[in-house]
Amino acid sequence: MAVIESIASNGIFVLSLAVVAGMAFGRLRYRGIAFGVAGPLFAGLILGHVGLSVPEPYFGLTLALFVASVGLIAAEDISGVIKTYGPFFIVLAAVMTAVGLALTYVSATVLFADAETALIMGSFTGALTSSPGLASAIEALPAAAREPYQIGHSIGYVVGVVLIVVFNQLYPQLAGLDMDAEKRTYEADVGGNADERADVSRVTFSLVGFGLVLAIGVVIGSIPIPMGPLGAPTLGTTGGVIIAALALGYRGTIGPITMRMDRDVLSELRTLTLGLFLAVVGVDAGAGFVTTVSDYGVQIVAAAAVNSLAAIVVGLVITRGLWNQDWITAAGGICGGHTDTKGLAAAIDATDADEVGAAYGNAYPFALLFMVFYAKVLALIVPVAVG
């Protein structure tokens, strides 16, 4: 019995089990549809629900490694994305997050007015998976409303993660997208505007360079951004590392250190860390989720689902309908506007194109700042009733 308990409490075993079981599930197809890399997320949810866990540092480590590898691969296309679409991604980030704000207001004051207000409000930052937004809201709310808001956020977070991941896995299949054609369109629209850096050499892999991306990314992500009465949020690990990877990868060298690495090597590293990262997210999110929902009602789940799906649909209409973007660019922009790295992971897996990270890197920082702002606005416009 002691041996079994020792194995079950081993984080490496739990993480590996979630990846293996999840990838096996993800490969199953029904009428041509498969969940792919979303498998470890669902396996992790089940393992977390039955009481298994992984050490807290696993989340930050797998997240940083995944984002760094994606950013370095996408770095060569970042100039093309900026030149092609300019400020479009700022608009996308503003609109997607504003939709979440508006629907949360409606949910809290009309649709679920009989539920505890702060619980429903928490679904806003949870559904769009924004920790800086959560911190911003907590600062603006009265003390008695903070705990229920955090509970609503935690439930909404699980719902938002599942929906954005499933969307990125299933939409290309259900829409019958020809991914080769989408990639050709991407190369024609974005690739032609990218700066060719023939003067920059490439190495198989640079441990020093990769470590430099992580270190500088953590520093960037930790710098407070003064926003007056809204506080001073930070970009966090995701924002800091993606910016560092895109910037350093585009530059190519830092003194004697080469930042351009073999794309095949980075892709293999990305695949490994992607599976590990989603498994960790699932295990963490699965712990206590069912119990919390049963205690506080399915109204929070419904509110979060409405927020997340509406933001995704609006992002889809803007990127594909109004701007006629290729799916590589659109998927990255939608995930960035949703402030969700898990969605980015699923989008890269579904498209088999790391270039998704370039559009994500353009939209994410702005979406994060809008979430901080809108969280304060929500706290001001919704009358909070606790209990």
Coordinates of C-alpha atoms in Angstrom, one line a residue:
M1 CA 0.0 0.0 0.0
A2 CA 2.9 2.4 0.9
V3 CA 4.4 1.7 -2.5
I4 CA 1.2 2.5 -4.4
E5 CA 0.8 5.7 -2.3
S6 CA 4.4 6.7 -3.1
I7 CA 3.8 6.1 -6.9
A8 CA 0.5 8.0 -6.9
S9 CA 2.1 11.0 -5.1
N10 CA 5.0 11.1 -7.6
G11 CA 4.5 14.2 -9.8
I12 CA 6.5 12.7 -12.7
F13 CA 4.4 9.6 -12.7
V14 CA 1.1 11.6 -12.6
L15 CA 2.3 13.9 -15.4
S16 CA 3.5 11.0 -17.5
L17 CA 0.3 9.1 -17.0
A18 CA -1.8 12.1 -18.1
V19 CA 0.3 12.5 -21.2
V20 CA 0.2 8.9 -22.2
A21 CA -3.5 8.3 -21.5
G22 CA -4.4 11.7 -23.0
M23 CA -2.5 11.2 -26.2
A24 CA -4.0 7.8 -26.6
F25 CA -7.5 9.3 -26.2
G26 CA -6.6 12.2 -28.5
R27 CA -5.7 9.8 -31.3
L28 CA -9.2 8.2 -31.3
R29 CA -11.3 9.4 -34.2
Y30 CA -15.0 9.5 -34.6
R31 CA -16.2 10.4 -38.1
G32 CA -12.9 11.9 -38.9
I33 CA -12.8 14.1 -35.7
A34 CA -10.1 13.7 -33.0
F35 CA -9.2 15.8 -30.0
G36 CA -5.5 15.5 -30.6
V37 CA -3.3 17.4 -28.1
A38 CA -6.4 18.2 -26.0
G39 CA -6.3 14.6 -24.8
P40 CA -3.7 15.3 -22.0
L41 CA -5.9 18.2 -20.8
F42 CA -8.9 15.9 -20.4
A43 CA -6.9 13.1 -18.9
G44 CA -5.4 15.6 -16.4
L45 CA -8.9 16.8 -15.5
I46 CA -9.9 13.2 -14.6
L47 CA -6.7 12.5 -12.6
G48 CA -7.0 15.8 -10.8
H49 CA -10.6 15.0 -9.9
V50 CA -9.7 11.6 -8.4
G51 CA -7.1 13.3 -6.1
L52 CA -3.8 13.0 -8.0
S53 CA -1.6 16.1 -8.2
V54 CA 1.6 17.5 -9.5
P55 CA 4.0 20.0 -7.8
E56 CA 3.1 23.6 -8.3
P57 CA 6.4 24.6 -10.1
Y58 CA 5.6 22.2 -12.9
F59 CA 3.0 24.7 -14.3
G60 CA 5.4 27.6 -14.6
L61 CA 8.3 25.5 -16.0
T62 CA 6.3 23.7 -18.7
L63 CA 4.6 26.9 -19.7
A64 CA 7.9 28.8 -20.0
L65 CA 9.5 26.1 -22.0
F66 CA 6.6 25.8 -24.4
V67 CA 6.2 29.5 -25.0
A68 CA 9.9 30.0 -25.5
S69 CA 10.1 27.3 -28.2
V70 CA 7.0 28.6 -30.0
G71 CA 8.3 32.2 -29.9
L72 CA 11.7 31.3 -31.3
I73 CA 10.1 29.5 -34.2
A74 CA 7.6 32.2 -34.9
A75 CA 10.2 35.0 -34.5
E76 CA 11.2 35.0 -38.2
D77 CA 7.6 35.9 -39.2
I78 CA 6.9 38.5 -36.6
S79 CA 7.9 41.4 -38.9
G80 CA 5.7 40.1 -41.6
V81 CA 2.7 39.9 -39.3
I82 CA 3.2 43.4 -38.1
K83 CA 3.7 44.9 -41.6
T84 CA 0.7 43.0 -42.9
Y85 CA -1.8 43.7 -40.2
G86 CA -0.4 46.6 -38.2
P87 CA -2.7 47.7 -35.4
F88 CA -5.5 45.2 -36.3
F89 CA -4.6 42.9 -33.4
I90 CA -5.1 45.7 -30.9
V91 CA -8.6 46.1 -32.2
L92 CA -9.2 42.4 -32.0
A93 CA -8.0 42.2 -28.4
A94 CA -10.2 45.2 -27.4
V95 CA -13.3 43.8 -29.0
M96 CA -13.0 40.2 -27.9
T97 CA -12.5 41.2 -24.2
A98 CA -15.2 43.9 -24.4
V99 CA -17.7 41.2 -25.5
G100 CA -16.8 39.2 -22.4
L101 CA -17.3 42.3 -20.3
A102 CA -20.7 43.1 -21.8
L103 CA -22.0 39.5 -21.5
T104 CA -20.8 39.2 -17.9
Y105 CA -22.8 42.4 -17.1
V106 CA -25.9 40.9 -18.7
S107 CA -25.4 37.6 -16.9
A108 CA -24.9 39.2 -13.5
T109 CA -27.8 41.7 -13.8
V110 CA -30.3 39.9 -16.0
L111 CA -29.7 36.2 -16.9
F112 CA -28.5 35.0 -13.5
A113 CA -29.6 37.9 -11.3
D114 CA -30.8 35.4 -8.6
A115 CA -27.2 34.0 -8.2
E116 CA -24.6 35.6 -6.0
T117 CA -23.3 38.6 -8.1
A118 CA -19.6 38.3 -7.3
L119 CA -19.6 34.6 -8.3
I120 CA -21.0 35.4 -11.8
M121 CA -18.6 38.4 -12.1
G122 CA -15.7 36.1 -11.5
S123 CA -16.6 34.1 -14.7
F124 CA -15.4 37.1 -16.7
T125 CA -11.7 36.9 -15.9
G126 CA -12.0 33.1 -15.5
A127 CA -13.6 32.4 -18.9
L128 CA -10.9 34.5 -20.7
T129 CA -8.3 32.9 -18.4
S130 CA -6.8 36.2 -17.2
S131 CA -4.9 36.1 -13.9
P132 CA -3.9 39.9 -14.2
G133 CA -7.6 40.6 -14.7
L134 CA -8.4 38.6 -11.6
A135 CA -5.9 40.6 -9.6
S136 CA -7.3 43.9 -11.0
A137 CA -10.9 42.9 -10.0
I138 CA -9.9 41.8 -6.5
E139 CA -8.3 45.2 -5.9
A140 CA -11.5 47.0 -6.9
L141 CA -14.1 44.8 -5.1
P142 CA -15.2 45.1 -1.5
A143 CA -13.5 42.6 0.8
A144 CA -16.7 40.5 1.2
A145 CA -17.0 40.0 -2.5
R146 CA -13.4 38.9 -3.1
E147 CA -13.7 35.2 -2.2
P148 CA -16.8 34.5 -4.2
Y149 CA -15.3 36.3 -7.2
Q150 CA -12.2 34.1 -6.9
I151 CA -14.4 31.0 -6.8
G152 CA -16.3 32.2 -9.9
H153 CA -12.9 32.8 -11.6
S154 CA -11.6 29.3 -10.8
I155 CA -14.7 27.7 -12.3
G156 CA -14.8 30.0 -15.3
Y157 CA -11.1 29.3 -15.9
V158 CA -11.7 25.5 -16.4
V159 CA -14.6 26.2 -18.7
G160 CA -12.7 28.8 -20.7
V161 CA -9.6 26.5 -21.1
V162 CA -11.7 23.5 -22.3
L163 CA -13.7 25.6 -24.8
I164 CA -10.7 27.4 -26.4
V165 CA -8.7 24.1 -26.7
V166 CA -11.6 22.2 -28.1
F167 CA -12.5 25.0 -30.5
N168 CA -8.9 25.1 -31.9
Q169 CA -8.9 21.3 -32.3
L170 CA -12.3 20.8 -33.8
Y171 CA -13.1 23.9 -35.8
P172 CA -10.6 23.2 -38.6
Q173 CA -12.0 19.7 -38.9
L174 CA -15.6 20.7 -38.8
A175 CA -15.1 23.6 -41.2
G176 CA -13.2 21.4 -43.6
L177 CA -10.2 23.7 -43.8
D178 CA -7.4 22.7 -46.2
M179 CA -4.5 23.4 -44.0
D180 CA -2.0 23.3 -46.9
A181 CA -4.0 26.0 -48.6
E182 CA -4.2 28.1 -45.4
K183 CA -0.4 27.8 -45.1
R184 CA 0.1 28.9 -48.7
T185 CA -2.1 31.9 -48.1
Y186 CA -0.2 32.7 -44.9
E187 CA 3.1 32.6 -46.9
A188 CA 1.7 34.8 -49.6
D189 CA 0.2 37.4 -47.2
V190 CA 2.7 37.4 -44.4
G191 CA 5.8 35.6 -45.6
G192 CA 6.3 38.1 -48.4
N193 CA 6.5 41.0 -45.9
A194 CA 8.9 39.3 -43.5
D195 CA 12.5 40.6 -43.3
E196 CA 15.0 38.1 -44.7
R197 CA 18.0 38.1 -42.4
A198 CA 20.6 36.3 -44.5
D199 CA 23.3 37.7 -42.3
V200 CA 22.1 35.7 -39.3
S201 CA 23.6 32.2 -38.8
R202 CA 21.6 29.3 -37.4
V203 CA 22.7 26.6 -34.9
T204 CA 21.2 23.2 -34.1
F205 CA 20.3 24.3 -30.6
S206 CA 21.8 26.8 -28.2
L207 CA 21.2 26.1 -24.5
V208 CA 22.7 29.4 -23.6
G209 CA 20.4 31.2 -26.0
F210 CA 17.3 29.3 -24.9
G211 CA 18.1 30.0 -21.3
L212 CA 18.6 33.7 -22.1
V213 CA 15.1 33.9 -23.6
L214 CA 13.7 32.4 -20.4
A215 CA 15.7 34.7 -18.1
I216 CA 14.9 37.9 -20.0
G217 CA 11.3 36.8 -20.4
V218 CA 10.8 36.4 -16.7
V219 CA 12.3 39.8 -16.1
I220 CA 10.1 41.4 -18.8
G221 CA 7.0 39.6 -17.4
S222 CA 7.8 40.9 -13.9
I223 CA 8.0 44.6 -14.7
P224 CA 4.9 46.5 -13.5
I225 CA 3.1 48.5 -16.2
P226 CA 1.8 51.7 -14.6
M227 CA -1.8 52.3 -15.4
G228 CA -2.7 55.0 -13.0
P229 CA -5.8 54.2 -10.9
L230 CA -6.0 50.8 -12.6
G231 CA -2.9 49.6 -10.8
A232 CA 0.3 48.3 -12.2
P233 CA -0.2 44.8 -13.8
T234 CA 2.6 42.7 -15.2
L235 CA 2.7 40.6 -18.4
G236 CA 3.5 37.5 -16.4
T237 CA 5.5 34.5 -17.6
T238 CA 3.5 34.0 -20.8
G239 CA 3.7 37.7 -21.9
G240 CA 7.3 38.2 -20.9
V241 CA 8.7 35.0 -22.5
I242 CA 6.7 35.3 -25.7
I243 CA 8.0 38.9 -26.2
A244 CA 11.6 37.9 -25.3
A245 CA 11.5 34.9 -27.7
L246 CA 10.0 36.9 -30.6
A247 CA 12.4 39.8 -30.1
L248 CA 15.6 37.9 -29.6
G249 CA 14.7 35.3 -32.2
Y250 CA 14.1 38.0 -34.7
R251 CA 17.3 39.8 -33.9
G252 CA 19.2 36.6 -34.4
T253 CA 22.2 37.2 -32.2
I254 CA 23.1 38.7 -28.9
G255 CA 26.8 39.3 -28.9
P256 CA 28.4 35.9 -29.5
I257 CA 25.1 34.0 -28.7
T258 CA 23.1 32.8 -31.6
M259 CA 19.3 32.9 -31.1
R260 CA 18.3 31.3 -34.4
M261 CA 18.0 27.6 -33.9
D262 CA 17.0 24.6 -36.0
R263 CA 13.2 24.7 -36.5
D264 CA 12.9 20.9 -36.3
V265 CA 14.7 20.8 -33.0
L266 CA 12.5 23.6 -31.6
S267 CA 9.4 21.9 -33.0
E268 CA 10.2 18.6 -31.2
L269 CA 10.8 20.6 -27.9
R270 CA 7.6 22.4 -28.5
T271 CA 5.7 19.1 -29.0
L272 CA 7.1 17.6 -25.8
T273 CA 6.4 20.7 -23.6
L274 CA 3.0 21.2 -25.2
G275 CA 1.8 17.8 -24.0
L276 CA 3.4 18.2 -20.5
F277 CA 1.9 21.7 -20.1
L278 CA -1.7 20.8 -21.0
A279 CA -1.4 17.7 -18.7
V280 CA -0.4 19.9 -15.8
V281 CA -3.2 22.4 -16.6
G282 CA -5.7 19.5 -16.5
V283 CA -4.5 18.0 -13.3
D284 CA -4.5 21.4 -11.5
A285 CA -7.9 22.4 -12.8
G286 CA -9.5 19.0 -12.1
A287 CA -8.9 19.2 -8.4
G288 CA -12.1 20.1 -6.7
F289 CA -13.9 21.3 -9.9
V290 CA -16.9 19.0 -9.7
T291 CA -17.3 19.7 -5.9
T292 CA -17.1 23.4 -6.4
V293 CA -19.7 23.4 -9.2
S294 CA -22.0 21.3 -7.2
D295 CA -21.7 23.7 -4.3
Y296 CA -22.1 26.9 -6.2
G297 CA -24.4 25.9 -9.1
V298 CA -24.1 25.5 -12.8
Q299 CA -25.0 29.1 -13.4
I300 CA -21.3 30.1 -13.2
V301 CA -20.5 27.4 -15.7
A302 CA -23.2 28.7 -18.1
A303 CA -22.0 32.3 -17.7
A304 CA -18.4 31.4 -18.3
A305 CA -19.4 29.3 -21.4
V306 CA -21.3 32.2 -22.8
N307 CA -18.4 34.6 -22.3
S308 CA -15.8 32.3 -23.8
L309 CA -17.8 31.2 -26.7
A310 CA -19.0 34.7 -27.6
A311 CA -15.4 36.0 -27.5
I312 CA -14.3 33.2 -29.7
V313 CA -17.1 33.6 -32.2
V314 CA -16.6 37.4 -32.4
G315 CA -12.9 36.8 -32.9
L316 CA -13.7 34.3 -35.7
V317 CA -16.0 36.8 -37.4
I318 CA -13.5 39.6 -37.3
T319 CA -10.4 37.6 -38.4
R320 CA -12.0 35.4 -41.0
G321 CA -15.2 37.3 -42.0
L322 CA -14.1 41.0 -41.9
W323 CA -10.3 40.7 -42.4
N324 CA -10.3 37.5 -44.5
Q325 CA -7.2 36.2 -42.7
D326 CA -5.7 32.8 -43.2
W327 CA -6.4 30.4 -40.4
I328 CA -2.7 30.4 -39.2
T329 CA -2.9 34.1 -38.4
A330 CA -6.6 34.0 -37.3
A331 CA -6.0 31.2 -34.8
G332 CA -3.1 33.0 -33.2
G333 CA -5.1 36.2 -33.0
I334 CA -8.1 34.6 -31.4
C335 CA -6.0 32.8 -28.8
G336 CA -4.2 36.0 -28.0
G337 CA -7.5 37.9 -27.7
H338 CA -8.7 35.1 -25.4
T339 CA -5.4 35.5 -23.4
D340 CA -5.0 31.7 -23.5
T341 CA -1.7 29.9 -23.9
K342 CA -3.6 26.5 -23.8
G343 CA -5.5 27.5 -26.8
L344 CA -2.3 28.5 -28.6
A345 CA -0.9 25.0 -27.8
A346 CA -4.0 23.4 -29.4
A347 CA -3.9 25.7 -32.4
I348 CA -0.3 24.9 -33.1
D349 CA -1.0 21.2 -32.9
A350 CA -4.1 21.4 -35.1
T351 CA -2.5 23.5 -37.8
D352 CA 1.0 22.0 -37.5
A353 CA 2.3 25.5 -37.9
D354 CA 4.3 27.2 -35.2
E355 CA 3.8 30.5 -37.0
V356 CA 0.5 30.8 -35.1
G357 CA 2.7 32.2 -32.3
A358 CA 3.5 35.4 -34.2
A359 CA -0.1 36.5 -34.3
Y360 CA -0.6 35.4 -30.7
G361 CA 2.4 37.5 -29.6
N362 CA 0.8 40.5 -31.3
A363 CA -2.6 40.2 -29.7
Y364 CA -1.9 38.8 -26.2
P365 CA -0.2 41.7 -24.5
F366 CA -3.0 44.1 -25.5
A367 CA -5.7 41.7 -24.5
L368 CA -4.1 41.3 -21.1
L369 CA -4.1 45.1 -20.6
F370 CA -7.7 45.4 -21.8
M371 CA -8.7 42.6 -19.3
V372 CA -7.1 44.6 -16.5
F373 CA -9.0 47.7 -17.5
Y374 CA -12.3 45.9 -18.1
A375 CA -12.1 44.1 -14.8
K376 CA -12.1 47.4 -13.0
V377 CA -15.0 48.7 -15.2
L378 CA -17.0 45.6 -14.3
A379 CA -16.5 46.2 -10.6
L380 CA -17.7 49.8 -11.0
I381 CA -20.8 49.1 -13.1
V382 CA -22.2 46.0 -11.4
P383 CA -23.8 46.5 -8.0
V384 CA -22.2 43.8 -5.9
A385 CA -24.4 41.9 -3.5
V386 CA -22.7 39.3 -1.3
G387 CA -24.5 36.4 0.4

